Amino acid sequence: SGEPAAIRLSPYFAGALRADGRDLEYIQCEILDAGGRRVLSADTPVRFAVTGPGRIAALDNGDPFSLERFQGTESRRACAGRCLCIVRAGTAAGTIEVRAESPGLPAARLSIPVRGDL
């Protein structure tokens, strides 16, 4: 792979969350080169921001040696070019907006619908 050029956010379930205060979406965050390949050497910090009827439940990167907190933080270092943002739905319907940014890269965005009738 080449130099880091973009961030890609991919939801695991890719459907609407229930507005029950417990439903979770697992969002994979990848650092990509200009050709769309994951940059395995990327270990830069990624800052997440969530707006709408939800919040960050936890962040992870799969690094067994990392001493970073899983909860109570908005930033996580990538490991092998990726990290994970777990978002918890609130109790109101609407749309959760997730934004990820890392130094020198354009921000990535993802929208997650939250429905009260599921």
Coordinates of C-alpha atoms in Angstrom, one line a residue:
S1 CA 0.0 0.0 0.0
G2 CA 1.0 3.6 -0.4
E3 CA 0.8 6.6 1.9
P4 CA -2.4 7.2 3.9
A5 CA -4.9 9.2 1.8
A6 CA -8.4 8.6 3.2
I7 CA -10.5 7.2 6.1
R8 CA -13.3 4.7 5.4
L9 CA -16.1 4.0 7.9
S10 CA -18.0 0.7 7.4
P11 CA -21.0 -0.3 9.6
Y12 CA -21.2 -3.9 10.6
F13 CA -25.0 -4.2 10.6
A14 CA -25.8 -1.4 8.1
G15 CA -29.4 -1.1 9.3
A16 CA -31.4 1.0 11.5
L17 CA -30.8 0.9 15.3
R18 CA -33.7 0.6 17.8
A19 CA -34.2 3.6 20.0
D20 CA -34.1 1.5 23.1
G21 CA -30.9 2.9 24.7
R22 CA -29.1 -0.4 24.3
D23 CA -28.8 -1.2 20.6
L24 CA -25.2 -1.0 19.2
E25 CA -23.5 -0.5 15.8
Y26 CA -19.9 -1.6 15.3
I27 CA -18.2 0.8 12.9
Q28 CA -14.9 -0.3 11.3
C29 CA -12.6 2.6 10.6
E30 CA -9.8 2.0 8.0
I31 CA -6.9 4.1 6.9
L32 CA -6.6 3.7 3.1
D33 CA -4.1 4.7 0.5
A34 CA -5.1 6.5 -2.8
G35 CA -5.9 3.1 -4.4
G36 CA -8.3 2.1 -1.6
R37 CA -6.0 -0.4 0.1
R38 CA -5.6 -0.5 3.8
V39 CA -2.3 1.0 5.0
L40 CA -1.0 -1.7 7.4
S41 CA 1.7 0.6 8.8
A42 CA -0.8 3.3 9.8
D43 CA -0.9 3.8 13.5
T44 CA -2.1 7.4 13.7
P45 CA -4.8 8.5 16.2
V46 CA -8.3 8.8 14.9
R47 CA -10.8 11.1 16.7
F48 CA -14.5 10.3 16.6
A49 CA -17.4 12.6 17.1
V50 CA -21.0 11.5 17.4
T51 CA -24.0 13.7 17.1
G52 CA -27.7 12.9 17.2
P53 CA -29.6 10.3 19.3
G54 CA -26.5 8.2 20.2
R55 CA -23.1 8.2 21.8
I56 CA -19.7 6.5 21.6
A57 CA -20.0 3.3 23.8
A58 CA -16.3 2.2 23.3
L59 CA -13.3 2.4 21.0
D60 CA -10.8 -0.4 20.2
N61 CA -8.1 -1.2 17.7
G62 CA -7.2 -4.9 18.3
D63 CA -3.8 -4.1 19.7
P64 CA -3.3 -6.5 22.7
F65 CA -0.4 -4.2 24.0
S66 CA -2.4 -1.0 23.9
L67 CA -3.0 0.8 27.2
E68 CA -5.6 3.2 25.8
R69 CA -9.0 3.3 27.4
F70 CA -11.9 1.5 25.7
Q71 CA -14.6 3.8 27.2
G72 CA -14.7 7.5 28.1
T73 CA -12.6 8.6 25.2
E74 CA -13.1 10.1 21.7
S75 CA -9.8 9.1 20.2
R76 CA -8.0 5.8 19.5
R77 CA -4.8 5.0 17.7
A78 CA -5.2 2.8 14.6
C79 CA -3.5 -0.6 14.6
A80 CA -2.5 -2.1 11.3
G81 CA -4.5 0.7 9.6
R82 CA -7.8 0.2 11.5
C83 CA -9.8 0.7 14.6
L84 CA -13.3 0.2 15.8
C85 CA -16.0 2.6 17.1
I86 CA -19.0 1.2 18.9
V87 CA -22.0 3.5 18.9
R88 CA -24.9 3.1 21.3
A89 CA -28.4 4.3 20.3
G90 CA -30.3 6.6 22.6
T91 CA -34.0 6.5 23.3
A92 CA -35.1 9.0 20.6
A93 CA -35.6 8.4 16.9
G94 CA -33.5 10.3 14.4
T95 CA -30.1 10.0 12.7
I96 CA -26.8 9.4 14.4
E97 CA -23.9 11.2 12.6
V98 CA -20.5 9.7 13.1
R99 CA -17.4 11.7 12.0
A100 CA -13.8 10.3 12.1
E101 CA -10.7 12.5 11.5
S102 CA -7.0 11.9 11.6
P103 CA -4.1 14.3 11.1
G104 CA -3.5 15.0 7.4
L105 CA -6.5 13.1 6.1
P106 CA -10.0 14.3 5.1
A107 CA -12.7 13.5 7.6
A108 CA -15.0 10.6 7.0
R109 CA -18.7 10.6 7.9
L110 CA -21.4 7.9 8.4
S111 CA -25.1 8.3 9.1
I112 CA -27.0 5.7 11.1
P113 CA -30.8 5.8 11.3
V114 CA -32.4 5.3 14.7
R115 CA -36.0 4.2 14.7
G116 CA -38.5 4.0 17.5
D117 CA -40.8 1.5 15.8
L118 CA -38.5 -1.5 15.3

